Amino acid sequence: MKKLIAGNWKMNGLEAGAVSLIGEIGSKIGAEPEILERCDFLVCPPALHIHVVKHKIDHDHIPVAIGGQDCASTENGAFTGNVSAEMLKDAGCAYVILGHSERRSLHNESSAYINEKAARAHMQGLTAVICVGEQEDERESGNAYDVVAKQLWESVPKVSNAATTVIAYEPVWAIGTGKSATPDDVKAMHAFIREKLQENLAESANMRILYGGSVKPDNAADLFKVDNVDGALIGGASLKADQFLGIAQAV
Ligand code: PGA
């Protein structure tokens, strides 16, 4: 299975910067096309930049998929400030990140709510990248596995399969901190997630499990060697084309 190298640009940059970033990513992939035999690429710009980034991707034939960072749990309607799965699809998205820890904590999103969003994404044919991961105190108190199992059980629709869903394990304490989980911790958690997916879902075979949390070019090779690590969800390092591609080169 190819690794999915996914960039979560979060709420960073302005339009011109988004266009030049995807342009640089495109040039770097163009200079090294064999990387596409090992990696699939995805970028998730801020919602307002999806159109210009998608335009650049299409115009320059850049082999990178595009996704949203969130979607509404409902169909279109009177929901001020929301962006629907249908709108993302219409804008050319193939993916949407759901349940990122920043949304779980800063926007109080529950797993049940994320499950509704995932169902909406699935209805529109978007692949949902559903994030799970424990907080630092939950890991320290030995509850990381219980927390992740509960998030998986409640957030991931039971009809999910490898085409409609990607799981991203992102320990919250590793996000944006420079403190990545160790390959041993990742190995144990990804094996556990694989097992839970098999228990919970009828069609979990080949579902990708990404690792996220301070992935950089210099720790990527060790993480990608770990069983059941099928790619990475990258925040900070996805904002620099050389780092984003440096991570892919580690595959
Ligand atoms: P980071 O973010 O790579 O900056 O740690 C990862 C994420 O939040 O998806």
Short mmCIF file of C-alpha atoms and ligand atoms in Angstrom, two decimals:
data_model
loop_
_atom_site.label_atom_id
_atom_site.label_comp_id
_atom_site.label_asym_id
_atom_site.label_seq_id
_atom_site.Cartn_x
_atom_site.Cartn_y
_atom_site.Cartn_z
CA MET A 1 0.00 0.00 0.00
CA LYS A 2 1.31 3.48 -0.84
CA LYS A 3 1.81 5.80 2.11
CA LEU A 4 -0.52 8.78 2.31
CA ILE A 5 1.45 11.98 2.92
CA ALA A 6 -1.18 14.44 4.12
CA GLY A 7 -0.60 18.11 4.91
CA ASN A 8 -2.90 19.90 7.33
CA TRP A 9 -2.23 23.58 6.69
CA LYS A 10 -4.55 24.59 9.56
CA MET A 11 -5.36 28.35 9.71
CA ASN A 12 -2.08 29.50 8.19
CA GLY A 13 -1.07 31.75 5.32
CA LEU A 14 -2.83 33.91 2.79
CA GLU A 15 -4.02 33.13 -0.72
CA ALA A 16 -0.79 34.00 -2.55
CA GLY A 17 1.23 31.89 -0.13
CA ALA A 18 -1.13 28.92 -0.54
CA VAL A 19 -0.74 29.06 -4.32
CA SER A 20 3.03 29.29 -4.15
CA LEU A 21 3.21 26.45 -1.60
CA ILE A 22 1.24 24.04 -3.80
CA GLY A 23 3.29 25.22 -6.78
CA GLU A 24 6.53 24.39 -4.98
CA ILE A 25 5.18 21.02 -3.89
CA GLY A 26 4.24 20.36 -7.52
CA SER A 27 7.71 21.28 -8.80
CA LYS A 28 9.41 19.08 -6.24
CA ILE A 29 7.22 16.08 -7.09
CA GLY A 30 7.77 16.84 -10.79
CA ALA A 31 11.54 16.69 -10.25
CA GLU A 32 11.23 13.29 -8.60
CA PRO A 33 8.18 11.58 -10.14
CA GLU A 34 9.21 8.10 -8.93
CA ILE A 35 8.14 9.20 -5.45
CA LEU A 36 4.56 8.66 -6.66
CA GLU A 37 5.22 4.93 -6.74
CA ARG A 38 5.54 5.02 -2.95
CA CYS A 39 3.39 7.96 -1.87
CA ASP A 40 -0.04 9.49 -2.41
CA PHE A 41 -0.22 13.18 -1.55
CA LEU A 42 -2.98 15.24 0.05
CA VAL A 43 -3.11 18.88 1.13
CA CYS A 44 -5.85 20.40 3.27
CA PRO A 45 -5.72 24.20 2.97
CA PRO A 46 -7.95 26.62 4.88
CA ALA A 47 -11.48 26.48 3.41
CA LEU A 48 -11.16 29.88 1.79
CA HIS A 49 -8.03 28.82 -0.12
CA ILE A 50 -9.36 25.53 -1.48
CA HIS A 51 -10.48 27.07 -4.76
CA VAL A 52 -7.20 28.76 -5.66
CA VAL A 53 -5.15 25.74 -4.61
CA LYS A 54 -7.40 23.40 -6.59
CA HIS A 55 -7.15 25.72 -9.59
CA LYS A 56 -3.35 25.58 -9.42
CA ILE A 57 -3.41 21.78 -9.01
CA ASP A 58 -5.59 21.40 -12.11
CA HIS A 59 -3.76 23.99 -14.17
CA ASP A 60 -0.28 22.57 -13.46
CA HIS A 61 -1.41 18.90 -13.33
CA ILE A 62 -0.01 18.51 -9.82
CA PRO A 63 -0.59 14.94 -8.56
CA VAL A 64 -1.89 15.98 -5.14
CA ALA A 65 -5.41 15.49 -3.78
CA ILE A 66 -7.12 18.28 -1.90
CA GLY A 67 -9.27 18.15 1.21
CA GLY A 68 -11.09 20.27 3.77
CA GLN A 69 -10.13 20.55 7.44
CA ASP A 70 -13.68 20.09 8.71
CA CYS A 71 -17.26 19.92 7.46
CA ALA A 72 -20.74 20.44 8.84
CA SER A 73 -22.77 17.58 10.24
CA THR A 74 -25.82 18.68 8.26
CA GLU A 75 -26.84 19.31 4.70
CA ASN A 76 -26.83 22.88 3.34
CA GLY A 77 -29.09 25.32 5.17
CA ALA A 78 -29.24 28.06 7.77
CA PHE A 79 -25.98 27.25 9.59
CA THR A 80 -23.97 30.47 9.77
CA GLY A 81 -20.25 29.98 9.36
CA ASN A 82 -20.37 26.30 8.44
CA VAL A 83 -19.03 24.62 5.31
CA SER A 84 -20.88 21.55 4.11
CA ALA A 85 -19.46 18.31 2.75
CA GLU A 86 -21.39 19.02 -0.43
CA MET A 87 -19.58 22.36 -0.83
CA LEU A 88 -16.20 20.71 -0.30
CA LYS A 89 -17.06 18.10 -2.92
CA ASP A 90 -18.22 20.83 -5.29
CA ALA A 91 -14.92 22.67 -4.78
CA GLY A 92 -13.00 19.59 -5.89
CA CYS A 93 -12.12 18.03 -2.54
CA ALA A 94 -11.67 14.30 -2.24
CA TYR A 95 -10.98 14.24 1.51
CA VAL A 96 -11.96 15.99 4.71
CA ILE A 97 -10.17 15.91 8.07
CA LEU A 98 -12.63 15.34 10.93
CA GLY A 99 -12.27 15.32 14.68
CA HIS A 100 -8.84 16.93 14.78
CA SER A 101 -7.89 17.41 18.43
CA GLU A 102 -7.93 21.18 17.96
CA ARG A 103 -11.60 20.90 17.03
CA ARG A 104 -12.36 18.34 19.71
CA SER A 105 -10.88 20.61 22.39
CA LEU A 106 -11.35 24.20 21.14
CA HIS A 107 -14.80 23.61 19.64
CA ASN A 108 -15.99 20.96 22.07
CA GLU A 109 -16.66 18.48 19.29
CA SER A 110 -17.81 15.14 20.64
CA SER A 111 -17.15 11.82 18.99
CA ALA A 112 -20.88 11.44 18.25
CA TYR A 113 -20.83 14.77 16.42
CA ILE A 114 -17.73 13.74 14.45
CA ASN A 115 -19.53 10.53 13.50
CA GLU A 116 -22.40 12.60 12.04
CA LYS A 117 -19.91 14.70 10.08
CA ALA A 118 -18.24 11.55 8.77
CA ALA A 119 -21.60 10.21 7.61
CA ARG A 120 -22.16 13.49 5.71
CA ALA A 121 -18.71 13.27 4.17
CA HIS A 122 -19.39 9.67 3.11
CA MET A 123 -22.71 10.68 1.58
CA GLN A 124 -20.85 13.12 -0.65
CA GLY A 125 -18.18 10.60 -1.59
CA LEU A 126 -15.46 12.32 0.44
CA THR A 127 -12.89 10.22 2.27
CA ALA A 128 -13.03 11.17 5.95
CA VAL A 129 -9.68 11.40 7.75
CA ILE A 130 -10.92 10.77 11.29
CA CYS A 131 -8.49 11.81 14.01
CA VAL A 132 -8.12 10.14 17.38
CA GLY A 133 -5.55 10.52 20.13
CA GLU A 134 -5.11 10.84 23.85
CA GLN A 135 -4.13 13.88 25.92
CA GLU A 136 -0.87 13.85 27.85
CA ASP A 137 -2.52 13.22 31.24
CA GLU A 138 -4.50 10.35 29.75
CA ARG A 139 -1.28 8.72 28.58
CA GLU A 140 0.44 9.32 31.91
CA SER A 141 -2.44 7.79 33.82
CA GLY A 142 -2.36 4.70 31.58
CA ASN A 143 -5.66 5.45 29.86
CA ALA A 144 -4.42 6.13 26.32
CA TYR A 145 -5.76 2.85 24.92
CA ASP A 146 -9.19 3.20 26.50
CA VAL A 147 -9.50 6.79 25.25
CA VAL A 148 -8.54 5.87 21.70
CA ALA A 149 -10.81 2.79 21.67
CA LYS A 150 -13.77 4.92 22.79
CA GLN A 151 -13.03 7.62 20.21
CA LEU A 152 -12.82 5.00 17.47
CA TRP A 153 -16.00 3.28 18.54
CA GLU A 154 -17.98 6.52 18.73
CA SER A 155 -16.45 8.59 15.88
CA VAL A 156 -16.12 6.09 13.05
CA PRO A 157 -19.35 5.12 11.27
CA LYS A 158 -19.77 1.33 11.28
CA VAL A 159 -20.17 1.25 7.48
CA SER A 160 -16.72 2.82 6.97
CA ASN A 161 -14.22 1.08 4.72
CA ALA A 162 -10.78 1.73 3.25
CA ALA A 163 -12.19 3.81 0.40
CA THR A 164 -14.28 6.10 2.57
CA THR A 165 -12.17 6.44 5.69
CA VAL A 166 -8.63 6.98 6.91
CA ILE A 167 -7.77 6.97 10.62
CA ALA A 168 -5.16 9.41 11.93
CA TYR A 169 -3.64 8.64 15.32
CA GLU A 170 -2.42 11.92 16.75
CA PRO A 171 -1.42 11.91 20.41
CA VAL A 172 -2.42 15.41 21.47
CA TRP A 173 0.81 15.96 23.42
CA ALA A 174 2.81 15.40 20.23
CA ILE A 175 0.99 17.94 18.07
CA GLY A 176 3.03 21.05 17.34
CA THR A 177 5.29 20.35 20.32
CA GLY A 178 8.31 18.87 18.54
CA LYS A 179 7.83 15.83 20.80
CA SER A 180 6.86 12.97 18.51
CA ALA A 181 5.69 9.65 19.97
CA THR A 182 8.44 7.01 19.91
CA PRO A 183 8.33 4.32 17.23
CA ASP A 184 7.59 1.76 19.98
CA ASP A 185 4.60 3.72 21.26
CA VAL A 186 3.37 4.22 17.72
CA LYS A 187 3.81 0.53 16.95
CA ALA A 188 1.76 -0.53 19.94
CA MET A 189 -1.02 2.02 19.37
CA HIS A 190 -1.32 1.39 15.64
CA ALA A 191 -1.53 -2.38 16.22
CA PHE A 192 -4.23 -1.71 18.80
CA ILE A 193 -6.14 0.56 16.38
CA ARG A 194 -5.91 -2.09 13.66
CA GLU A 195 -7.35 -4.65 16.05
CA LYS A 196 -10.18 -2.35 17.15
CA LEU A 197 -11.08 -1.52 13.55
CA GLN A 198 -11.29 -5.23 12.81
CA GLU A 199 -13.55 -5.74 15.82
CA ASN A 200 -15.80 -2.72 15.19
CA LEU A 201 -16.19 -2.61 11.44
CA ALA A 202 -17.30 -5.21 8.93
CA GLU A 203 -15.00 -3.83 6.22
CA SER A 204 -11.86 -2.45 7.83
CA ALA A 205 -9.39 -4.31 5.59
CA ASN A 206 -6.65 -2.06 4.19
CA MET A 207 -7.98 1.01 5.98
CA ARG A 208 -5.06 3.41 6.27
CA ILE A 209 -3.86 4.43 9.71
CA LEU A 210 -1.76 7.61 9.65
CA TYR A 211 0.46 8.87 12.43
CA GLY A 212 0.43 12.58 13.21
CA GLY A 213 2.24 14.73 15.75
CA SER A 214 5.56 16.49 15.08
CA VAL A 215 6.41 14.42 12.01
CA LYS A 216 9.54 15.92 10.43
CA PRO A 217 11.97 14.77 7.75
CA ASP A 218 14.38 13.55 10.42
CA ASN A 219 11.98 11.30 12.33
CA ALA A 220 9.82 10.19 9.39
CA ALA A 221 11.94 7.22 8.29
CA ASP A 222 11.75 5.61 11.74
CA LEU A 223 7.99 6.17 11.91
CA PHE A 224 7.31 4.84 8.40
CA LYS A 225 9.17 1.61 9.21
CA VAL A 226 6.64 0.81 11.92
CA ASP A 227 3.96 -1.79 11.09
CA ASN A 228 0.52 -0.31 10.42
CA VAL A 229 1.84 3.20 9.79
CA ASP A 230 0.31 3.89 6.40
CA GLY A 231 1.29 7.53 6.13
CA ALA A 232 1.45 10.76 8.09
CA LEU A 233 -0.78 13.70 8.90
CA ILE A 234 1.58 16.64 8.99
CA GLY A 235 0.94 20.09 10.41
CA GLY A 236 3.90 22.46 10.80
CA ALA A 237 6.23 20.65 8.39
CA SER A 238 3.56 20.67 5.65
CA LEU A 239 3.87 24.45 5.36
CA LYS A 240 7.35 24.15 3.84
CA ALA A 241 7.57 22.30 0.54
CA ASP A 242 11.09 20.99 1.22
CA GLN A 243 10.06 19.55 4.60
CA PHE A 244 6.82 18.07 3.25
CA LEU A 245 8.71 16.38 0.42
CA GLY A 246 11.53 15.49 2.81
CA ILE A 247 9.01 13.46 4.81
CA ALA A 248 7.80 11.71 1.64
CA GLN A 249 11.40 10.94 0.67
CA ALA A 250 11.75 9.06 3.95
CA VAL A 251 9.25 6.45 2.70
P1 PGA B 1 2.22 18.96 13.75
O1 PGA B 1 0.62 18.87 13.61
O2 PGA B 1 2.81 18.16 12.61
O3 PGA B 1 2.52 20.42 13.64
O4 PGA B 1 2.56 18.38 15.08
C1 PGA B 1 0.00 17.66 13.24
C2 PGA B 1 -1.49 17.84 13.18
O5 PGA B 1 -2.03 18.60 13.99
O6 PGA B 1 -2.18 17.26 12.31
#
